[in-house]
Amino acid sequence: MVTILNYIDGRFVPAVSGRTLDNWRPRDGRIYGTLPASDVADVELAVKAAEVASAGWRKTTVQERSQWLLKIAAVIEERMDAFVCAESEDQGKPEALARRVDIPRAIENFRFFAGAILHQSEEAFASSASVLNYTQRSPVGVAGLIAPWNLPLYLLTWKIAPALACGNTVVAKPSELSPYTAFLLAEVLQAIDFPKGVCNIVHGLGAEVGDALVSHPRVPLISFTGGTVTAKRISERAAPFAKKLSLELGGKNPALIFSSCELASAITTSVRSSFTNQGEICLCTSRLLIDQKIFEDFAHGFVKAVQELTVGDPRHSENELGALISAAHREKVDGYVQRAVKAGAKLLTGGRKLSPPGELAEGYYYEPTVLLVTDPSFEIFQEEVFGPVVTLTPFATYEEAIALANATRYGLAATIWTRDLTEAHRASADVESGLVWVNTWMNRDLRVPFGGMKASGVGREGGRHSLDFYSEEKNICLQL
Ligand code: NAD
C-alpha cells in the first residue's frame, strides 16, 4: 500500500482533517493506497508557507533558480525507474510510454525553463532624447497550479518549472486520480534540500482543494489544465479577484486527410495520434475527415492497423494500450459509443470493454474503437470522449472539409495530411485550432505557443509565453 502525503513547508503531512481518499490502480481495478482528502485548511497552510518562502525565493538570482531546476531534473532522471512504474501504476498507461514520453518530458520541462530563464531579456525604448522607457519583470506571487490525470507529471511540471523559474512560489494540486508521481517529485525536493515552502503539493478533490486555491484571495495566479466544464466554474470563482488565469482545456481534434497525402504515413501516424495513451491526451485525434476519393483505401488500412493494436498489462512492453484511468471513465467512454451506435453510427471495429484473464480481469480496459459518422450533429462528433474512440467522416470538397473541421465548439489541435504545399498552408490558416501539425503529430518544441482556441482554452503557455504568464511586466518611464 502506498500512503501519499501532502508536502507543505518542506514536510510530509496528512490532511488536517485526517481524511483520506482511496487510490485505485487502473490495471487491475484494485485499491493500492491512499491520498490525503485535503480541504481549505490544508490549502491555507500551504499558501502561508508559500507566502513566507516567497520573501527569500523572489530575491534569488536567475542563475540560482536555474541551478535548482537542473538539480530537480537530475534527481528525477536518477530515479527514472521509480517514476516510470508509479506513472503507469497510477494512470494505467504503458510503462514503455511513461519511459519514452512522460518522465523524459517532465525532466525536459525543468531543463528547458532552467535555460529559458537565463536567456530572457528586458526591453528599453528611447522615447526621446530625454525620456527612457524600460521594462522590468517580477514574480506574480503564490501560483496555484491545477493539473489533470492524463499526463500527470508531464503537465504538472509544465506549470511548476516556469512558475519557479520566474521566482514565484507554488501550491500545486495534482489530480486526485493520479497523485503518485507528484508525491515522488516532493520526495525529490526534500532529498535535494530545496528551500522549504517554495513548492508545496496539496492532494485531494477538485471541489475542495482546487476550489480553495481558485478562491483564495492571496493566490493571484491560477494555471489550470483540465475539462471545459471545470474551467467555467474556475473562471466564475476567480473572476472577483481579477486573477491571472491560464486555461488549457479539452479538444475534439480533427485530422484532415486530403487525397494528395502520403497514405501509408497518414494511416500509421493517425493510428498513433488517435490511440496513444488510450486516447487520453488532449491532443489526440478524435475526428478523421477523409477525402471521399481515398476514403475506402484509408478506412481499410486504418481499421486493419487499429485491429492490430495490442491492449493489456501496461507493464509489458508488447502492449500498446493499457487501461483507462477509472471505472467511471470507462463507463463514460462506453456510453458515448453505445449512444452513437444507437443513433446510427456504424461500428467499424471495437466498441467493447475488455477483461483480460487472471489478476487483471477487473482492470479498466477498452477496445480501440472506430465509428463511421456522416452527420456532424451526432454527439460522438461533437463531444470530447477522451478515450480510445475515433470517428471517420468522408468529405467531397475542400470547403466541406474545413466546415467539418470547424463544426465543434473546440479548437485545440489539428493534423493535416497532404503533399500539396498550397493546400497545407491554406488549410492550416482556415482550421480553427491553436496547434496545427502538417504531416506529423505531437512534434513538440517547448518554445512554441501552446494553447487552444474557442472552448479549448484561454491564453498560451510554452517558451516566452510561460515566462510572460508567470511574471508581472512593469514599464518604467524615466525623465532624464
Ligand atoms: P477535470 O477538469 O475534471 O480536472 C482537472 C483538475 O481540476 C483536477 O486536478 C481536478 O481535481 C481539478 N478540479 C476539479 N474540479 C475543480 C474545481 N471546481 N475547482 C478547481 N479545481 C477543480 O479534468 P480531468 O478529467 O482531470 O482531465 C481531462 C480533461 O483535461 C480533458 O478535457 C482534457 O482534454 C483536458 N486536458 C487538456 C490539456 C491541454 O493542454 N489543453 C491537457 C491535458 C488534458
Short mmCIF file of C-alpha atoms and ligand atoms in Angstrom, two decimals:
data_model
loop_
_atom_site.label_atom_id
_atom_site.label_comp_id
_atom_site.label_asym_id
_atom_site.label_seq_id
_atom_site.Cartn_x
_atom_site.Cartn_y
_atom_site.Cartn_z
CA MET A 1 0.00 0.00 0.00
CA VAL A 2 1.28 3.45 -0.91
CA THR A 3 0.45 6.26 1.53
CA ILE A 4 0.65 9.57 -0.26
CA LEU A 5 1.01 12.69 1.89
CA ASN A 6 0.83 16.41 1.28
CA TYR A 7 4.13 18.29 1.00
CA ILE A 8 3.81 21.58 2.85
CA ASP A 9 6.67 23.79 4.03
CA GLY A 10 9.19 21.06 3.29
CA ARG A 11 7.39 18.41 5.37
CA PHE A 12 5.22 15.42 4.51
CA VAL A 13 1.90 15.75 6.33
CA PRO A 14 -1.56 14.16 6.23
CA ALA A 15 -4.68 16.28 5.69
CA VAL A 16 -5.51 18.45 8.72
CA SER A 17 -8.85 16.63 8.95
CA GLY A 18 -7.11 13.25 8.83
CA ARG A 19 -9.42 12.20 5.98
CA THR A 20 -8.08 10.14 3.09
CA LEU A 21 -9.20 9.05 -0.38
CA ASP A 22 -8.58 5.60 -1.85
CA ASN A 23 -6.19 5.38 -4.77
CA TRP A 24 -7.28 2.88 -7.43
CA ARG A 25 -4.94 1.04 -9.77
CA PRO A 26 -6.35 1.04 -13.33
CA ARG A 27 -4.58 -2.11 -14.49
CA ASP A 28 -6.39 -4.40 -12.02
CA GLY A 29 -9.11 -2.20 -10.54
CA ARG A 30 -7.78 -2.63 -7.00
CA ILE A 31 -7.10 -0.06 -4.28
CA TYR A 32 -3.38 0.21 -3.75
CA GLY A 33 -3.06 3.16 -1.40
CA THR A 34 -4.48 6.38 -0.08
CA LEU A 35 -4.01 10.10 -0.54
CA PRO A 36 -5.00 12.97 1.75
CA ALA A 37 -8.54 14.30 1.27
CA SER A 38 -7.33 17.84 1.88
CA ASP A 39 -9.55 20.88 2.11
CA VAL A 40 -9.46 24.60 2.70
CA ALA A 41 -7.44 24.20 5.95
CA ASP A 42 -4.59 22.42 4.15
CA VAL A 43 -4.63 24.96 1.32
CA GLU A 44 -4.40 27.74 3.90
CA LEU A 45 -1.29 26.14 5.45
CA ALA A 46 0.30 25.69 2.03
CA VAL A 47 -0.44 29.27 0.95
CA LYS A 48 1.02 30.62 4.21
CA ALA A 49 4.17 28.54 3.72
CA ALA A 50 4.45 29.75 0.13
CA GLU A 51 4.00 33.38 1.20
CA VAL A 52 6.71 33.15 3.83
CA ALA A 53 9.08 31.38 1.44
CA SER A 54 8.40 33.97 -1.24
CA ALA A 55 10.44 36.62 0.58
CA GLY A 56 13.64 34.63 0.01
CA TRP A 57 12.86 32.88 -3.30
CA ARG A 58 11.91 36.02 -5.23
CA LYS A 59 15.29 37.53 -4.33
CA THR A 60 17.31 34.60 -5.68
CA THR A 61 19.15 35.27 -8.93
CA VAL A 62 18.06 33.62 -12.16
CA GLN A 63 21.31 31.65 -12.07
CA GLU A 64 20.43 30.24 -8.64
CA ARG A 65 16.92 29.30 -9.71
CA SER A 66 18.25 27.76 -12.89
CA GLN A 67 20.67 25.61 -10.86
CA TRP A 68 17.84 24.41 -8.61
CA LEU A 69 15.73 23.37 -11.60
CA LEU A 70 18.67 21.48 -13.09
CA LYS A 71 19.16 19.68 -9.78
CA ILE A 72 15.50 18.62 -9.69
CA ALA A 73 15.78 17.34 -13.26
CA ALA A 74 18.93 15.37 -12.48
CA VAL A 75 17.40 13.58 -9.50
CA ILE A 76 14.20 12.70 -11.37
CA GLU A 77 16.44 11.24 -14.06
CA GLU A 78 18.36 9.21 -11.46
CA ARG A 79 15.05 7.86 -10.17
CA MET A 80 13.63 7.20 -13.64
CA ASP A 81 12.54 3.61 -12.96
CA ALA A 82 10.55 4.54 -9.86
CA PHE A 83 8.82 7.41 -11.70
CA VAL A 84 8.00 5.22 -14.71
CA CYS A 85 6.46 2.45 -12.58
CA ALA A 86 4.50 4.93 -10.48
CA GLU A 87 3.09 6.78 -13.50
CA SER A 88 1.92 3.55 -15.10
CA GLU A 89 0.56 2.09 -11.88
CA ASP A 90 -1.40 5.23 -11.11
CA GLN A 91 -2.65 6.14 -14.56
CA GLY A 92 -2.87 2.81 -16.43
CA LYS A 93 -0.58 3.89 -19.29
CA PRO A 94 2.04 1.52 -20.69
CA GLU A 95 5.31 1.72 -18.78
CA ALA A 96 7.05 1.98 -22.15
CA LEU A 97 5.13 5.18 -22.89
CA ALA A 98 5.94 6.67 -19.48
CA ARG A 99 9.61 5.85 -20.10
CA ARG A 100 9.58 7.27 -23.63
CA VAL A 101 7.37 10.33 -23.15
CA ASP A 102 6.01 11.27 -19.71
CA ILE A 103 9.06 11.20 -17.46
CA PRO A 104 11.65 12.42 -20.01
CA ARG A 105 9.34 15.31 -20.81
CA ALA A 106 8.94 16.18 -17.11
CA ILE A 107 12.75 16.28 -16.86
CA GLU A 108 12.90 18.36 -20.02
CA ASN A 109 10.37 20.83 -18.58
CA PHE A 110 12.77 21.63 -15.74
CA ARG A 111 15.82 21.76 -18.02
CA PHE A 112 14.07 23.87 -20.62
CA PHE A 113 12.96 26.57 -18.17
CA ALA A 114 16.32 26.42 -16.36
CA GLY A 115 17.79 27.53 -19.69
CA ALA A 116 14.99 29.84 -20.81
CA ILE A 117 15.18 31.99 -17.70
CA LEU A 118 18.86 32.70 -18.35
CA HIS A 119 18.16 34.00 -21.83
CA GLN A 120 15.27 36.29 -21.04
CA SER A 121 15.84 39.96 -21.76
CA GLU A 122 14.06 43.15 -20.78
CA GLU A 123 13.12 45.92 -23.22
CA ALA A 124 14.21 49.54 -23.41
CA PHE A 125 12.67 52.33 -25.51
CA ALA A 126 14.49 55.60 -26.06
CA SER A 127 11.28 57.62 -26.43
CA SER A 128 13.08 60.91 -26.95
CA ALA A 129 16.46 62.40 -26.16
CA SER A 130 15.36 62.94 -22.57
CA VAL A 131 12.87 60.10 -21.93
CA LEU A 132 13.77 56.47 -21.45
CA ASN A 133 11.19 53.71 -21.02
CA TYR A 134 12.26 50.28 -19.87
CA THR A 135 10.59 47.14 -18.58
CA GLN A 136 11.22 45.09 -15.50
CA ARG A 137 9.82 41.69 -14.58
CA SER A 138 8.85 40.48 -11.13
CA PRO A 139 7.23 37.27 -9.87
CA VAL A 140 3.44 37.29 -9.56
CA GLY A 141 3.40 35.73 -6.07
CA VAL A 142 1.90 32.42 -4.95
CA ALA A 143 0.98 30.40 -8.07
CA GLY A 144 -1.96 27.98 -7.84
CA LEU A 145 -1.33 25.14 -10.29
CA ILE A 146 -4.06 22.58 -11.05
CA ALA A 147 -3.33 19.56 -13.24
CA PRO A 148 -5.35 16.70 -14.79
CA TRP A 149 -4.83 12.92 -14.65
CA ASN A 150 -3.84 12.01 -18.19
CA LEU A 151 -0.18 13.11 -18.27
CA PRO A 152 0.25 13.60 -14.53
CA LEU A 153 3.90 14.58 -14.03
CA TYR A 154 4.39 15.91 -17.57
CA LEU A 155 1.64 18.51 -17.18
CA LEU A 156 2.23 19.33 -13.52
CA THR A 157 5.90 20.13 -14.19
CA TRP A 158 4.95 22.12 -17.31
CA LYS A 159 3.48 24.53 -14.75
CA ILE A 160 5.80 24.12 -11.75
CA ALA A 161 9.04 24.62 -13.71
CA PRO A 162 8.24 28.03 -15.29
CA ALA A 163 6.45 29.24 -12.14
CA LEU A 164 9.55 28.57 -10.03
CA ALA A 165 11.92 29.82 -12.73
CA CYS A 166 10.14 33.19 -12.70
CA GLY A 167 10.53 33.48 -8.91
CA ASN A 168 7.02 32.52 -7.83
CA THR A 169 6.30 30.14 -5.01
CA VAL A 170 3.86 27.35 -5.70
CA VAL A 171 0.87 25.49 -4.33
CA ALA A 172 0.24 22.64 -6.75
CA LYS A 173 -2.77 20.36 -6.87
CA PRO A 174 -2.36 17.13 -8.86
CA SER A 175 -5.41 15.19 -9.96
CA GLU A 176 -6.88 13.02 -7.21
CA LEU A 177 -6.89 10.17 -9.76
CA SER A 178 -3.12 10.25 -10.40
CA PRO A 179 -1.24 11.72 -7.41
CA TYR A 180 1.68 9.29 -7.19
CA THR A 181 4.43 10.94 -9.27
CA ALA A 182 3.69 14.34 -7.68
CA PHE A 183 4.41 12.66 -4.35
CA LEU A 184 7.69 11.29 -5.77
CA LEU A 185 8.53 14.78 -7.01
CA ALA A 186 8.04 16.08 -3.45
CA GLU A 187 10.48 13.38 -2.28
CA VAL A 188 13.00 14.71 -4.80
CA LEU A 189 12.53 18.26 -3.47
CA GLN A 190 13.13 17.08 0.06
CA ALA A 191 16.15 14.99 -0.96
CA ILE A 192 17.92 17.96 -2.56
CA ASP A 193 17.08 20.33 0.33
CA PHE A 194 15.01 22.54 -1.92
CA PRO A 195 14.09 25.68 0.06
CA LYS A 196 11.13 24.94 2.33
CA GLY A 197 7.74 26.32 1.37
CA VAL A 198 8.76 27.30 -2.18
CA CYS A 199 6.94 24.37 -3.76
CA ASN A 200 4.01 22.85 -1.89
CA ILE A 201 1.83 20.00 -3.12
CA VAL A 202 -1.67 19.50 -1.74
CA HIS A 203 -3.72 16.43 -2.68
CA GLY A 204 -7.47 15.99 -2.73
CA LEU A 205 -10.65 16.59 -4.65
CA GLY A 206 -11.07 19.39 -7.15
CA ALA A 207 -14.18 20.76 -5.48
CA GLU A 208 -12.27 21.04 -2.19
CA VAL A 209 -8.55 21.67 -2.77
CA GLY A 210 -8.87 23.09 -6.30
CA ASP A 211 -11.73 25.37 -5.37
CA ALA A 212 -9.95 26.57 -2.21
CA LEU A 213 -6.95 27.57 -4.34
CA VAL A 214 -9.02 29.26 -7.03
CA SER A 215 -10.99 31.28 -4.49
CA HIS A 216 -8.05 32.08 -2.21
CA PRO A 217 -7.60 35.86 -2.10
CA ARG A 218 -3.80 35.61 -1.76
CA VAL A 219 -3.23 33.31 -4.75
CA PRO A 220 -3.10 35.81 -7.63
CA LEU A 221 -2.41 33.33 -10.44
CA ILE A 222 -4.11 30.10 -11.47
CA SER A 223 -2.87 27.82 -14.21
CA PHE A 224 -5.43 25.13 -14.91
CA THR A 225 -5.35 22.18 -17.29
CA GLY A 226 -8.48 20.09 -17.41
CA GLY A 227 -12.02 19.93 -18.68
CA THR A 228 -14.03 22.77 -20.19
CA VAL A 229 -16.87 22.36 -17.66
CA THR A 230 -14.45 22.68 -14.72
CA ALA A 231 -12.88 25.72 -16.38
CA LYS A 232 -16.22 27.51 -16.45
CA ARG A 233 -16.56 27.06 -12.70
CA ILE A 234 -12.95 28.18 -12.13
CA SER A 235 -13.45 31.28 -14.27
CA GLU A 236 -16.52 32.24 -12.25
CA ARG A 237 -14.77 31.67 -8.92
CA ALA A 238 -11.58 33.52 -9.93
CA ALA A 239 -13.29 36.50 -11.60
CA PRO A 240 -13.99 38.56 -8.45
CA PHE A 241 -10.26 38.53 -7.63
CA ALA A 242 -9.11 39.50 -11.16
CA LYS A 243 -6.58 36.66 -11.06
CA LYS A 244 -4.14 35.87 -13.82
CA LEU A 245 -5.71 32.82 -15.41
CA SER A 246 -4.41 30.32 -17.93
CA LEU A 247 -6.87 27.67 -19.10
CA GLU A 248 -5.71 24.66 -21.14
CA LEU A 249 -8.85 22.67 -21.90
CA GLY A 250 -10.43 19.89 -23.90
CA GLY A 251 -10.41 19.20 -27.60
CA LYS A 252 -12.24 17.36 -30.37
CA ASN A 253 -9.29 17.31 -32.68
CA PRO A 254 -9.72 16.82 -36.43
CA ALA A 255 -7.33 15.12 -38.83
CA LEU A 256 -7.83 16.38 -42.38
CA ILE A 257 -6.74 13.65 -44.76
CA PHE A 258 -6.52 15.10 -48.27
CA SER A 259 -6.32 12.89 -51.36
CA SER A 260 -2.79 14.11 -52.13
CA CYS A 261 -1.45 12.72 -48.84
CA GLU A 262 1.16 10.02 -48.45
CA LEU A 263 -1.38 7.37 -47.48
CA ALA A 264 0.82 4.95 -45.54
CA SER A 265 2.26 7.57 -43.18
CA ALA A 266 -1.15 9.27 -42.82
CA ILE A 267 -2.54 5.93 -41.63
CA THR A 268 0.37 4.99 -39.36
CA THR A 269 0.60 8.38 -37.65
CA SER A 270 -3.17 8.78 -37.39
CA VAL A 271 -3.39 5.46 -35.53
CA ARG A 272 -0.73 6.77 -33.16
CA SER A 273 -2.36 10.19 -32.82
CA SER A 274 -5.73 8.57 -32.07
CA PHE A 275 -4.76 5.85 -29.59
CA THR A 276 -1.55 6.86 -27.78
CA ASN A 277 -2.15 6.80 -24.01
CA GLN A 278 -5.51 5.06 -24.71
CA GLY A 279 -6.63 8.25 -26.49
CA GLU A 280 -6.37 10.09 -23.18
CA ILE A 281 -4.31 13.03 -24.42
CA CYS A 282 -5.94 16.38 -25.07
CA LEU A 283 -4.01 16.48 -28.38
CA CYS A 284 -5.23 13.09 -29.58
CA THR A 285 -7.06 12.96 -32.90
CA SER A 286 -10.71 12.12 -32.46
CA ARG A 287 -12.35 13.02 -35.80
CA LEU A 288 -10.74 11.82 -39.02
CA LEU A 289 -12.08 13.69 -42.04
CA ILE A 290 -11.12 11.94 -45.26
CA ASP A 291 -11.37 12.93 -48.91
CA GLN A 292 -14.00 10.62 -50.38
CA LYS A 293 -11.64 9.83 -53.29
CA ILE A 294 -9.38 7.88 -50.91
CA PHE A 295 -11.93 7.05 -48.20
CA GLU A 296 -12.16 3.31 -48.90
CA ASP A 297 -8.37 2.85 -49.01
CA PHE A 298 -7.78 4.94 -45.92
CA ALA A 299 -10.59 3.36 -43.89
CA HIS A 300 -9.49 -0.16 -44.82
CA GLY A 301 -5.85 0.45 -43.86
CA PHE A 302 -6.73 2.40 -40.73
CA VAL A 303 -9.19 -0.15 -39.33
CA LYS A 304 -6.78 -3.00 -40.08
CA ALA A 305 -3.96 -1.21 -38.20
CA VAL A 306 -6.29 -0.45 -35.27
CA GLN A 307 -7.27 -4.11 -35.05
CA GLU A 308 -3.60 -5.00 -34.74
CA LEU A 309 -3.10 -2.76 -31.68
CA THR A 310 -2.48 -4.74 -28.51
CA VAL A 311 -4.29 -3.83 -25.29
CA GLY A 312 -3.30 -5.24 -21.92
CA ASP A 313 -0.97 -5.23 -18.93
CA PRO A 314 0.76 -1.84 -19.04
CA ARG A 315 3.91 -3.38 -17.52
CA HIS A 316 4.51 -5.49 -20.64
CA SER A 317 6.30 -3.76 -23.47
CA GLU A 318 4.35 -5.54 -26.22
CA ASN A 319 1.12 -3.78 -25.17
CA GLU A 320 0.48 -0.50 -26.97
CA LEU A 321 -2.58 0.47 -24.91
CA GLY A 322 -3.02 0.00 -21.17
CA ALA A 323 -6.08 0.62 -19.00
CA LEU A 324 -8.32 3.70 -18.83
CA ILE A 325 -7.99 5.92 -15.79
CA SER A 326 -11.05 4.74 -13.82
CA ALA A 327 -14.12 2.53 -13.87
CA ALA A 328 -16.31 5.65 -14.11
CA HIS A 329 -14.34 6.96 -17.09
CA ARG A 330 -14.64 3.61 -18.88
CA GLU A 331 -18.41 3.75 -18.37
CA LYS A 332 -18.45 7.26 -19.80
CA VAL A 333 -16.43 6.22 -22.86
CA ASP A 334 -18.64 3.17 -23.43
CA GLY A 335 -21.77 5.30 -23.03
CA TYR A 336 -20.64 7.58 -25.87
CA VAL A 337 -20.00 4.58 -28.12
CA GLN A 338 -23.29 2.81 -27.38
CA ARG A 339 -25.33 6.01 -27.88
CA ALA A 340 -23.51 6.68 -31.16
CA VAL A 341 -24.35 3.22 -32.48
CA LYS A 342 -27.96 3.62 -31.39
CA ALA A 343 -28.13 6.98 -33.19
CA GLY A 344 -26.95 5.38 -36.44
CA ALA A 345 -23.14 5.50 -36.43
CA LYS A 346 -21.61 2.39 -37.98
CA LEU A 347 -19.21 0.48 -35.73
CA LEU A 348 -16.16 -0.45 -37.85
CA THR A 349 -14.17 -2.04 -35.03
CA GLY A 350 -14.04 -2.18 -31.21
CA GLY A 351 -16.83 -0.88 -29.02
CA ARG A 352 -16.46 -3.26 -26.07
CA LYS A 353 -14.96 -3.34 -22.60
CA LEU A 354 -12.11 -5.80 -22.32
CA SER A 355 -11.44 -8.11 -19.43
CA PRO A 356 -8.02 -9.80 -19.60
CA PRO A 357 -7.74 -13.19 -17.90
CA GLY A 358 -6.38 -13.60 -14.37
CA GLU A 359 -5.38 -10.84 -11.98
CA LEU A 360 -6.16 -8.03 -14.47
CA ALA A 361 -9.79 -9.07 -15.00
CA GLU A 362 -11.13 -6.06 -13.07
CA GLY A 363 -8.87 -3.55 -14.88
CA TYR A 364 -10.40 -0.76 -16.94
CA TYR A 365 -9.54 -1.89 -20.47
CA TYR A 366 -11.41 -0.85 -23.62
CA GLU A 367 -11.07 -1.89 -27.24
CA PRO A 368 -9.70 0.72 -29.66
CA THR A 369 -12.87 1.80 -31.42
CA VAL A 370 -13.60 3.27 -34.85
CA LEU A 371 -17.03 4.55 -35.96
CA LEU A 372 -18.26 5.80 -39.31
CA VAL A 373 -20.23 9.02 -38.84
CA THR A 374 -21.66 11.13 -41.64
CA ASP A 375 -23.78 13.56 -39.61
CA PRO A 376 -21.71 16.21 -37.77
CA SER A 377 -24.56 16.89 -35.36
CA PHE A 378 -24.03 13.47 -33.73
CA GLU A 379 -22.98 13.64 -30.07
CA ILE A 380 -19.94 11.46 -30.86
CA PHE A 381 -18.78 14.06 -33.42
CA GLN A 382 -19.30 16.97 -31.03
CA GLU A 383 -18.33 15.87 -27.50
CA GLU A 384 -14.88 15.07 -26.17
CA VAL A 385 -14.75 11.33 -25.36
CA PHE A 386 -11.13 11.35 -24.10
CA GLY A 387 -10.67 7.64 -24.71
CA PRO A 388 -9.72 5.17 -27.46
CA VAL A 389 -12.59 6.15 -29.75
CA VAL A 390 -12.47 7.95 -33.12
CA THR A 391 -14.86 8.69 -35.95
CA LEU A 392 -14.27 8.56 -39.71
CA THR A 393 -16.17 11.00 -41.93
CA PRO A 394 -15.82 11.42 -45.72
CA PHE A 395 -15.79 14.86 -47.38
CA ALA A 396 -16.30 15.83 -51.02
CA THR A 397 -14.70 19.29 -51.28
CA TYR A 398 -12.06 21.41 -49.53
CA GLU A 399 -14.81 23.73 -48.25
CA GLU A 400 -16.70 20.79 -46.73
CA ALA A 401 -13.51 19.52 -45.06
CA ILE A 402 -12.91 22.88 -43.36
CA ALA A 403 -16.56 23.25 -42.38
CA LEU A 404 -16.49 19.80 -40.76
CA ALA A 405 -13.17 20.51 -39.01
CA ASN A 406 -14.60 23.72 -37.54
CA ALA A 407 -18.04 22.31 -36.73
CA THR A 408 -17.43 21.84 -32.98
CA ARG A 409 -17.03 24.26 -30.10
CA TYR A 410 -13.41 23.13 -29.58
CA GLY A 411 -10.21 24.34 -31.26
CA LEU A 412 -7.14 22.70 -29.76
CA ALA A 413 -5.03 20.58 -32.15
CA ALA A 414 -5.49 19.64 -35.81
CA THR A 415 -3.44 17.46 -38.11
CA ILE A 416 -3.36 17.97 -41.86
CA TRP A 417 -2.22 15.30 -44.29
CA THR A 418 -1.27 16.48 -47.78
CA ARG A 419 1.71 16.63 -50.16
CA ASP A 420 0.36 19.84 -51.70
CA LEU A 421 2.14 22.77 -50.06
CA THR A 422 -0.54 25.27 -51.08
CA GLU A 423 -3.26 23.07 -49.61
CA ALA A 424 -1.21 22.69 -46.42
CA HIS A 425 -0.86 26.47 -45.96
CA ARG A 426 -4.46 27.16 -46.89
CA ALA A 427 -5.94 24.53 -44.57
CA SER A 428 -3.59 25.49 -41.71
CA ALA A 429 -4.91 29.05 -41.92
CA ASP A 430 -8.57 28.03 -42.28
CA VAL A 431 -8.80 25.48 -39.49
CA GLU A 432 -9.79 26.92 -36.10
CA SER A 433 -7.13 25.38 -33.91
CA GLY A 434 -4.39 26.60 -31.58
CA LEU A 435 -1.98 23.95 -32.89
CA VAL A 436 -1.70 22.57 -36.40
CA TRP A 437 0.57 19.67 -37.32
CA VAL A 438 1.15 19.09 -41.05
CA ASN A 439 2.18 15.52 -41.91
CA THR A 440 3.16 14.86 -38.29
CA TRP A 441 1.71 14.73 -34.77
CA MET A 442 2.86 15.59 -31.22
CA ASN A 443 6.06 17.02 -32.62
CA ARG A 444 6.72 19.42 -29.73
CA ASP A 445 9.17 22.29 -29.46
CA LEU A 446 8.87 23.79 -25.99
CA ARG A 447 9.46 27.32 -27.32
CA VAL A 448 6.26 27.49 -29.39
CA PRO A 449 2.95 28.93 -28.11
CA PHE A 450 0.78 26.13 -26.75
CA GLY A 451 -2.96 26.53 -26.18
CA GLY A 452 -6.41 26.30 -27.65
CA MET A 453 -8.98 28.47 -29.41
CA LYS A 454 -12.73 28.60 -28.74
CA ALA A 455 -13.77 26.32 -25.84
CA SER A 456 -10.30 24.72 -25.79
CA GLY A 457 -8.72 27.39 -23.70
CA VAL A 458 -7.65 30.90 -22.86
CA GLY A 459 -4.03 32.03 -23.13
CA ARG A 460 -0.84 30.38 -24.31
CA GLU A 461 1.94 28.66 -22.42
CA GLY A 462 5.36 27.49 -23.62
CA GLY A 463 8.63 29.36 -24.08
CA ARG A 464 8.35 33.11 -23.59
CA HIS A 465 4.56 32.77 -23.28
CA SER A 466 5.04 30.88 -20.00
CA LEU A 467 7.64 33.37 -18.83
CA ASP A 468 5.19 36.19 -19.59
CA PHE A 469 2.33 34.44 -17.80
CA TYR A 470 4.32 33.63 -14.67
CA SER A 471 5.71 37.12 -14.25
CA GLU A 472 4.44 40.68 -13.99
CA GLU A 473 5.96 43.02 -16.52
CA LYS A 474 6.34 46.59 -15.38
CA ASN A 475 7.04 49.66 -17.50
CA ILE A 476 9.25 52.32 -16.00
CA CYS A 477 9.36 55.73 -17.68
CA LEU A 478 12.35 57.88 -16.82
CA GLN A 479 12.61 61.63 -17.46
CA LEU A 480 16.35 62.09 -17.79
P1 NAD B 1 -11.02 17.92 -14.69
O1 NAD B 1 -11.43 19.26 -15.16
O2 NAD B 1 -12.04 17.02 -14.13
O3 NAD B 1 -9.91 18.03 -13.55
C1 NAD B 1 -8.68 18.71 -13.74
C2 NAD B 1 -8.16 19.16 -12.40
O4 NAD B 1 -9.05 20.13 -11.87
C3 NAD B 1 -8.07 18.04 -11.36
O5 NAD B 1 -6.93 18.23 -10.56
C4 NAD B 1 -9.34 18.26 -10.55
O6 NAD B 1 -9.26 17.76 -9.24
C5 NAD B 1 -9.45 19.77 -10.56
N1 NAD B 1 -10.79 20.29 -10.31
C6 NAD B 1 -11.98 19.66 -10.50
N2 NAD B 1 -13.00 20.47 -10.12
C7 NAD B 1 -12.44 21.63 -9.70
C8 NAD B 1 -12.97 22.85 -9.19
N3 NAD B 1 -14.28 23.05 -9.03
N4 NAD B 1 -12.11 23.84 -8.87
C9 NAD B 1 -10.78 23.68 -9.04
N5 NAD B 1 -10.22 22.53 -9.49
C10 NAD B 1 -11.04 21.52 -9.82
O7 NAD B 1 -10.24 17.25 -15.90
P2 NAD B 1 -9.64 15.79 -15.96
O8 NAD B 1 -10.77 14.84 -16.13
O9 NAD B 1 -8.67 15.61 -14.84
O10 NAD B 1 -8.78 15.88 -17.30
C11 NAD B 1 -9.31 15.64 -18.55
C12 NAD B 1 -9.55 16.93 -19.29
O11 NAD B 1 -8.37 17.70 -19.34
C13 NAD B 1 -9.93 16.68 -20.73
O12 NAD B 1 -10.98 17.55 -21.08
C14 NAD B 1 -8.67 17.04 -21.49
O13 NAD B 1 -8.85 17.41 -22.83
C15 NAD B 1 -8.15 18.16 -20.67
N6 NAD B 1 -6.73 18.34 -20.92
C16 NAD B 1 -6.32 19.46 -21.60
C17 NAD B 1 -4.98 19.66 -21.87
C18 NAD B 1 -4.49 20.87 -22.61
O14 NAD B 1 -3.29 21.15 -22.57
N7 NAD B 1 -5.34 21.62 -23.29
C19 NAD B 1 -4.05 18.70 -21.46
C20 NAD B 1 -4.50 17.57 -20.79
C21 NAD B 1 -5.85 17.41 -20.51
#
